[in-house]
Coordinates of N, CA, C and O in Angstrom, one line a residue:
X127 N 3.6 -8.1 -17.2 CA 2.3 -8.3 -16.6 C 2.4 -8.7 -15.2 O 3.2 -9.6 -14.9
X128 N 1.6 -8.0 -14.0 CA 1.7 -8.2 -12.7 C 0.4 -8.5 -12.1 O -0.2 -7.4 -12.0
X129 N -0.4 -9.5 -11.6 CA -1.2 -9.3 -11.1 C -1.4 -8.8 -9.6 O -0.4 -8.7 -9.0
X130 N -2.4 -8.4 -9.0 CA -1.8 -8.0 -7.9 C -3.8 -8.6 -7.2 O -4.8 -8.5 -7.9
X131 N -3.8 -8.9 -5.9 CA -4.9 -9.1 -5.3 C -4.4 -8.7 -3.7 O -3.3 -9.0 -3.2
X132 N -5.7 -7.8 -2.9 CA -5.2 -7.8 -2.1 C -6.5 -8.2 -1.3 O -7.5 -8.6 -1.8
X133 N -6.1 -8.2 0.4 CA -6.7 -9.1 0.8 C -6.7 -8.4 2.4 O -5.7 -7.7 2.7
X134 N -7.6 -8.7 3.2 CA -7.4 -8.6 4.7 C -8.9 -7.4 5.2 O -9.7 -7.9 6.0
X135 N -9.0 -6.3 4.8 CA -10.0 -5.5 4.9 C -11.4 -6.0 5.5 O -11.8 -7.1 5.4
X136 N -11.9 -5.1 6.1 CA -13.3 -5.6 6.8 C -13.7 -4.4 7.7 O -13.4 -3.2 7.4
X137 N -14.4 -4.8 8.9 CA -14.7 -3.7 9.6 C -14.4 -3.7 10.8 O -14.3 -4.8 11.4
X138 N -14.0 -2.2 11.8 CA -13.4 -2.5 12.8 C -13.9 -1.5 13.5 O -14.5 -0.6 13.0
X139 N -13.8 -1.6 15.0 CA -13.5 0.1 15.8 C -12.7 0.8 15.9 O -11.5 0.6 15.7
X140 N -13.2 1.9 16.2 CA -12.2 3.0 16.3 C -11.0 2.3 17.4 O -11.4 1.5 18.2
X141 N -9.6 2.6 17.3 CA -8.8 2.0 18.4 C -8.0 0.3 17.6 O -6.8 -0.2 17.8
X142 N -9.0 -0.2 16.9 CA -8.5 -1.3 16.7 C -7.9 -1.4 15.0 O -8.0 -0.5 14.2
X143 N -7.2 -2.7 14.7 CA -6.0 -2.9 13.8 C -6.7 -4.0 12.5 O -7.7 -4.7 12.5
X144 N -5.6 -3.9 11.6 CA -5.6 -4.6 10.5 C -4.4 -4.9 10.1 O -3.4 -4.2 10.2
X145 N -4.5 -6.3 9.4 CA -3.4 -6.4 8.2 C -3.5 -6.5 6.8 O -3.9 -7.6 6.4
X146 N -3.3 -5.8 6.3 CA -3.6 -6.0 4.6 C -2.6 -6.9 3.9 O -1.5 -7.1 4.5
X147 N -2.9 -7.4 2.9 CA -1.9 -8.4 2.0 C -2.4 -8.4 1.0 O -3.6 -8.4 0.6
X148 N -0.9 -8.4 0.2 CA -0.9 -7.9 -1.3 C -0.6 -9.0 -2.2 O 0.4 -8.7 -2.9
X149 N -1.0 -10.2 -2.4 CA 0.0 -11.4 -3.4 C 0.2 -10.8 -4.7 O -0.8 -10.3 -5.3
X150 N 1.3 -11.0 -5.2 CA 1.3 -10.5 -6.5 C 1.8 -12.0 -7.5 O 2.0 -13.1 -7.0
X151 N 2.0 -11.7 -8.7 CA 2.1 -12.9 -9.5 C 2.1 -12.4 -10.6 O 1.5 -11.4 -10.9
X152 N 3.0 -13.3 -11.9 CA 2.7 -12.6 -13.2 C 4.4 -12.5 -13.7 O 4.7 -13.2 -14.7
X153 N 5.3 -11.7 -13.1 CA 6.6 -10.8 -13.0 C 7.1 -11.0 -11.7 O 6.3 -11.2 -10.7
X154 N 8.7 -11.0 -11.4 CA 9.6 -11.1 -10.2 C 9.4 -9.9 -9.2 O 9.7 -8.7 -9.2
X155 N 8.6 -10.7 -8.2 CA 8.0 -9.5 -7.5 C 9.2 -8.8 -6.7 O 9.0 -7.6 -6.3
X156 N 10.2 -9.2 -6.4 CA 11.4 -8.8 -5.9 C 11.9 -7.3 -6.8 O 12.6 -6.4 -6.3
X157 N 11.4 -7.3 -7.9 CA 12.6 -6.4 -8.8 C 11.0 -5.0 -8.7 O 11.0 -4.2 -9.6
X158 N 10.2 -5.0 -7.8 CA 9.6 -4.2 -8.4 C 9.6 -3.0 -6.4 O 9.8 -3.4 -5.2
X159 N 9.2 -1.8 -6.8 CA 9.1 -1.1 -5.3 C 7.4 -1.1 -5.5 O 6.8 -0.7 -6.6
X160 N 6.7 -1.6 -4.3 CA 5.3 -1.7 -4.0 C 4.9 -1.1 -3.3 O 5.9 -0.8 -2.5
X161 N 3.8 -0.5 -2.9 CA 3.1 0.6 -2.4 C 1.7 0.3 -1.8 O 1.2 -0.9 -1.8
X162 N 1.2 1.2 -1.4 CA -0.2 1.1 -0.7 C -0.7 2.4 -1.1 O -0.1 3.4 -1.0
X163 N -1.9 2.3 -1.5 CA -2.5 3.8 -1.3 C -4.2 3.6 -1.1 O -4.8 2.5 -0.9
X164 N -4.7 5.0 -1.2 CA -6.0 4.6 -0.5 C -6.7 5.4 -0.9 O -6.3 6.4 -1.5
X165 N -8.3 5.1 -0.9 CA -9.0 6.4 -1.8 C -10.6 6.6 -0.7 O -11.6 5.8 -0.9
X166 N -10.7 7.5 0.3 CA -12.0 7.8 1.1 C -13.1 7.9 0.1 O -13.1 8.0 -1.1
X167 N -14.2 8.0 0.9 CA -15.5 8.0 0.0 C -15.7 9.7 0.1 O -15.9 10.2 1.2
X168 N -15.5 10.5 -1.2 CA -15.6 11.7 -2.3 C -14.2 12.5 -1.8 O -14.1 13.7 -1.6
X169 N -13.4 11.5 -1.7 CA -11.8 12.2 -1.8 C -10.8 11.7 -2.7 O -10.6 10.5 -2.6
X170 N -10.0 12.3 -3.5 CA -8.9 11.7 -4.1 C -8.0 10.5 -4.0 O -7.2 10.7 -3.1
X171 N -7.7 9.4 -4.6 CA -6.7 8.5 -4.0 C -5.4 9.2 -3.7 O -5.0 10.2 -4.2
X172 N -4.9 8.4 -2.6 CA -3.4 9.2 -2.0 C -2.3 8.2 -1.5 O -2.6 7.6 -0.5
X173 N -1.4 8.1 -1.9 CA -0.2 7.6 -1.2 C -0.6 7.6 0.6 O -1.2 8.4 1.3
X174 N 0.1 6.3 0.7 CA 0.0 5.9 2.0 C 1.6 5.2 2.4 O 2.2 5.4 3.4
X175 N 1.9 4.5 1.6 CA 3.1 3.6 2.0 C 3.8 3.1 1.1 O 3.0 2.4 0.4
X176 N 5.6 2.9 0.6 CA 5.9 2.0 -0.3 C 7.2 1.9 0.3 O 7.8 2.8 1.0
X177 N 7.7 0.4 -0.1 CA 8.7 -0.3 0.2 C 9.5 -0.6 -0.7 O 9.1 -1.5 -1.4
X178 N 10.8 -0.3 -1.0 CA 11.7 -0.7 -1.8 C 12.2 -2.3 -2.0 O 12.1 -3.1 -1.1
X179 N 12.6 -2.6 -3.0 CA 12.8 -3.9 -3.9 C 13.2 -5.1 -2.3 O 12.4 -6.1 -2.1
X180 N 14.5 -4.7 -1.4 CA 15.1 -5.5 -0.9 C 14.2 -5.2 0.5 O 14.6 -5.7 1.6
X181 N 13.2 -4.6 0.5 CA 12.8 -3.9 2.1 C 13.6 -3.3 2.9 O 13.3 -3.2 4.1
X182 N 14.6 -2.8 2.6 CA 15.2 -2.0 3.5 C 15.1 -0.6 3.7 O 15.7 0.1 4.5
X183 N 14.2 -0.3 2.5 CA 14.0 1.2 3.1 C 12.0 1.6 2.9 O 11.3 1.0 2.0
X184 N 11.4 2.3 3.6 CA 9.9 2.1 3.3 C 9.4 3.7 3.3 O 10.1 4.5 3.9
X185 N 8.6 4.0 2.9 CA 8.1 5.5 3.1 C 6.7 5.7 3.1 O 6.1 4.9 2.4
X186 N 6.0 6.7 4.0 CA 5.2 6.7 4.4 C 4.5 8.4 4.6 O 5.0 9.3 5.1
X187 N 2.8 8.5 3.9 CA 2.6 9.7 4.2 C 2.9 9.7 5.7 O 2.9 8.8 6.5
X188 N 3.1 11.4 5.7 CA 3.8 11.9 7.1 C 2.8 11.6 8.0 O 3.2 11.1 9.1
X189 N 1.4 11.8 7.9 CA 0.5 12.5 8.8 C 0.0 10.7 9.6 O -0.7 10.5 10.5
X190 N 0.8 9.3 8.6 CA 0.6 7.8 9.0 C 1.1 7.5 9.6 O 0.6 6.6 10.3
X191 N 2.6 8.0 10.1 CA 3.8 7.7 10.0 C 3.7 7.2 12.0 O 3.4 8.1 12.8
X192 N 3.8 6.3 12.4 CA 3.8 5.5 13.7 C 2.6 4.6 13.5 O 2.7 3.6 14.2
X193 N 1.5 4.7 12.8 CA 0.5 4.0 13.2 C 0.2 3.1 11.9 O -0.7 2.3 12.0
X194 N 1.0 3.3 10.7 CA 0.7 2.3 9.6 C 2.5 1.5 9.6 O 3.5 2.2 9.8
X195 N 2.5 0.4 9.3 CA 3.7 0.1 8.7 C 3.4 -0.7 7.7 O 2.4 -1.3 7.8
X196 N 4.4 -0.8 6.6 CA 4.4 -1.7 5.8 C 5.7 -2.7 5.4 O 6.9 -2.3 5.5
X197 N 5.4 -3.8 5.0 CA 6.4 -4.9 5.0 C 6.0 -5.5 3.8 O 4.9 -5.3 3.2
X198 N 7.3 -6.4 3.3 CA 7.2 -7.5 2.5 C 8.0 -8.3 2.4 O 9.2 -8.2 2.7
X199 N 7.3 -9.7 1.8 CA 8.1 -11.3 2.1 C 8.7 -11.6 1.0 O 7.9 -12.0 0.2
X200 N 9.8 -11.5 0.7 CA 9.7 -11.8 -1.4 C 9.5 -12.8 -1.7 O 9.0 -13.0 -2.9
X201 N 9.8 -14.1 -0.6 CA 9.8 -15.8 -1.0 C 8.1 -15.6 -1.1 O 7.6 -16.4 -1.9
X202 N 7.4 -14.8 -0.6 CA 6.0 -15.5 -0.8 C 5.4 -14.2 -1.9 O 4.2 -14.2 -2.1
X203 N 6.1 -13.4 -2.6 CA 5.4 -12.2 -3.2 C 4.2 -11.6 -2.4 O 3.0 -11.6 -2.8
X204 N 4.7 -11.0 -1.3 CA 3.7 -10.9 -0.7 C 4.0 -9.4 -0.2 O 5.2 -9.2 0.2
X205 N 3.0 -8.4 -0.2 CA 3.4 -7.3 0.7 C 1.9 -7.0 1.9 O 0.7 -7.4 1.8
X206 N 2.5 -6.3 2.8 CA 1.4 -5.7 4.2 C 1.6 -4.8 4.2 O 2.6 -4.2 3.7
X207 N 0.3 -4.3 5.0 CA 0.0 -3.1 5.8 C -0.5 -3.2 7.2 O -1.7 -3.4 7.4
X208 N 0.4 -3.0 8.0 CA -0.3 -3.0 9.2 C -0.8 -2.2 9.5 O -0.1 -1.2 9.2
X209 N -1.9 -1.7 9.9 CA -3.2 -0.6 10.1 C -3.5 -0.7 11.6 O -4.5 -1.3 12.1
X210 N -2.5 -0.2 12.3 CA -2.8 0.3 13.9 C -3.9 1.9 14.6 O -4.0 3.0 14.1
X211 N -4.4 1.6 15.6 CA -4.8 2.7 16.2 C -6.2 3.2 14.8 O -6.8 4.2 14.7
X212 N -6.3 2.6 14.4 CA -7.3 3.1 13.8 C -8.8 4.3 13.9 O -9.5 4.5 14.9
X213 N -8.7 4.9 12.7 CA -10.1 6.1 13.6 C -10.6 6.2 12.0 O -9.9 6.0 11.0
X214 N -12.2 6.5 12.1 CA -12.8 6.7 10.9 C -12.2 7.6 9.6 O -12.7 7.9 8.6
X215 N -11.1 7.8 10.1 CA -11.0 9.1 9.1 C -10.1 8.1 8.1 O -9.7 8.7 7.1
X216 N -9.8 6.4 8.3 CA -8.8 5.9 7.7 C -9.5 4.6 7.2 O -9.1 3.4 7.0
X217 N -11.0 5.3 7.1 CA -11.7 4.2 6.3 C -11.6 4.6 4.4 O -11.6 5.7 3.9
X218 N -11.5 3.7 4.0 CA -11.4 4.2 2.5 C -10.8 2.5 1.9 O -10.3 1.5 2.4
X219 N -11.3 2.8 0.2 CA -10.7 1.5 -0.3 C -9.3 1.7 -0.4 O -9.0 2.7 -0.9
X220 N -8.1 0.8 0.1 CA -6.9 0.2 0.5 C -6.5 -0.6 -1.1 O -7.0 -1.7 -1.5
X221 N -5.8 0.0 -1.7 CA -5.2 -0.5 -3.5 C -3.6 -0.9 -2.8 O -3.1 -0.6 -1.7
X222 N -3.0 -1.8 -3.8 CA -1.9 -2.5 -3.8 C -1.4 -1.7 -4.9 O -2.1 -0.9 -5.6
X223 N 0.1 -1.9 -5.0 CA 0.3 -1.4 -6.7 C 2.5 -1.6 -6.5 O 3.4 -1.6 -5.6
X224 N 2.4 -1.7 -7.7 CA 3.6 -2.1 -8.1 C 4.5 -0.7 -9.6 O 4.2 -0.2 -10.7
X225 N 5.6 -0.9 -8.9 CA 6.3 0.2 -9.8 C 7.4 -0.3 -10.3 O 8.1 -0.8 -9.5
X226 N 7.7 -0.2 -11.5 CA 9.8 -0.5 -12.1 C 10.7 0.3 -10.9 O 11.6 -0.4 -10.4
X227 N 10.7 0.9 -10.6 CA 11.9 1.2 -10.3 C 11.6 2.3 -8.4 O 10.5 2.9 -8.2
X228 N 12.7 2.2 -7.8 CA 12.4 3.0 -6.2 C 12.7 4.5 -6.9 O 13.8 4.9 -7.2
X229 N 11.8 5.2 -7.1 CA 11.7 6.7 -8.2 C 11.4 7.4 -6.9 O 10.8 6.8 -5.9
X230 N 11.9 8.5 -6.9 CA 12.4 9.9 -5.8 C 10.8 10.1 -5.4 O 10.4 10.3 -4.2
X231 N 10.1 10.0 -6.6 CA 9.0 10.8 -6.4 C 7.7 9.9 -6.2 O 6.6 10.1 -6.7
X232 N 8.1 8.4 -5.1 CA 7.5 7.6 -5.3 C 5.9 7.7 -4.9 O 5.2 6.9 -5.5
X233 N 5.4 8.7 -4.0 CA 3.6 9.2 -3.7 C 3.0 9.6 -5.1 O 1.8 10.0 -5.3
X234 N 4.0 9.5 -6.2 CA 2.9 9.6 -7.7 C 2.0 8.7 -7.9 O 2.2 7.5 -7.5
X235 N 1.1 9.1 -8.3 CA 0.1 7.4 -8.8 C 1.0 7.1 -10.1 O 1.8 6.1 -10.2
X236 N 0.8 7.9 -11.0 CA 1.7 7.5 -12.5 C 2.7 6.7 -12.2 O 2.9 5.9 -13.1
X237 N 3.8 6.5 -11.2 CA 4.4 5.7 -11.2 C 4.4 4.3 -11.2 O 5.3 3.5 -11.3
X238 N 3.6 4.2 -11.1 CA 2.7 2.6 -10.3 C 2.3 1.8 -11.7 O 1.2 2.1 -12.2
X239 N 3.1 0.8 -12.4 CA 2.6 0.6 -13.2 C 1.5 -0.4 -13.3 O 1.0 -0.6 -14.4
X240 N 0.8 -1.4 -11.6 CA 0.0 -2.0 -12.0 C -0.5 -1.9 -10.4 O 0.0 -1.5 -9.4
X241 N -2.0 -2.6 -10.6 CA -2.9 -2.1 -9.4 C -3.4 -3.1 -9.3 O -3.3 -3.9 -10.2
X242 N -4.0 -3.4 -8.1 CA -4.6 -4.2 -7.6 C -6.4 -3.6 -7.1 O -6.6 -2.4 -6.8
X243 N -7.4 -4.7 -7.3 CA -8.8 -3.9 -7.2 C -8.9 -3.6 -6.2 O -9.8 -2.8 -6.1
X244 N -8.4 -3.7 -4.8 CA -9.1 -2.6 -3.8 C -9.1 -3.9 -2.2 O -8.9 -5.0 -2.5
X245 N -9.3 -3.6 -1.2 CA -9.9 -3.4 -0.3 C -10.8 -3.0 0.3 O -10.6 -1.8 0.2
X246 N -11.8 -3.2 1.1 CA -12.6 -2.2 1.7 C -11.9 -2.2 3.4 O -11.4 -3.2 3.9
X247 N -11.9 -1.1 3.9 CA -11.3 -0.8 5.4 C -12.3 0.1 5.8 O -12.3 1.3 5.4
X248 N -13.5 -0.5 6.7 CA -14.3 0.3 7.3 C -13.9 0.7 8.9 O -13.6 -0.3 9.5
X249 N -13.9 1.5 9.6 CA -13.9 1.6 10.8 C -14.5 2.4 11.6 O -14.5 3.6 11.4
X250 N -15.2 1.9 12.5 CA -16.7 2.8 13.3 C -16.5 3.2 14.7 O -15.9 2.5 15.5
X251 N -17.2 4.8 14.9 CA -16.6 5.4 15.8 C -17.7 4.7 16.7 O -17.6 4.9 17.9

């Protein structure tokens, strides 16, 4: 059992940043690969970002890739999303989520065995 809450979301301008944070609790948040993903208003949820167990390696949809990073602290169970340069097209609710194991195929949702309720990330042109 993992709980997961995330935190940081609000409203911004076009141009401007955020940081998201993920506390998790429940299970050794070290042993698990954590993720970010995102779901627009009448679009599919979609992989955005995940970070393996020790943080040394992180992955990233392609089309994010300079303007999102993600990190995590293990002493605090904690993971981020830095959300730079921002533009309306990257408003959508912002989910946390946690997986067993760094799997090849890690932009599956099915992989993810537990979720966090959401974020909101608005940003206005």
């Amino acid at each position: 059992q993992v709980h997961l809450v995330e935190s940081g979301g609000g409203v911004v301008q076009a141009g401007g940043s955020l940081r998201l944070s993920c506390a998790a609790s429940g299970r050794t948040f070290s042993t698990f690969l954590m993720g970010w993903h995102r779901q627009a208003p009448g679009k599919e949820r979609e992989f955005v970002a995940a970070i393996n167990q020790d943080g040394g390696r992180t992955y990233y949809l392609d089309s994010l890739k300079g303007r999102f990073t993600i990190s995590r602290d293990n002493a605090k169970n904690t993971v981020y999303l830095q959300l730079n340069s921002l533009n309306p097209e990257d408003t959508a609710v912002y989910y946390c989520a946690a997986a067993p194991h760094e799997y090849i195929d890690y932009q599956l949702q099915r992989r993810y065995n537990y979720w966090g309720q959401g974020t909101q990330v608005t940003v206005s042109s």
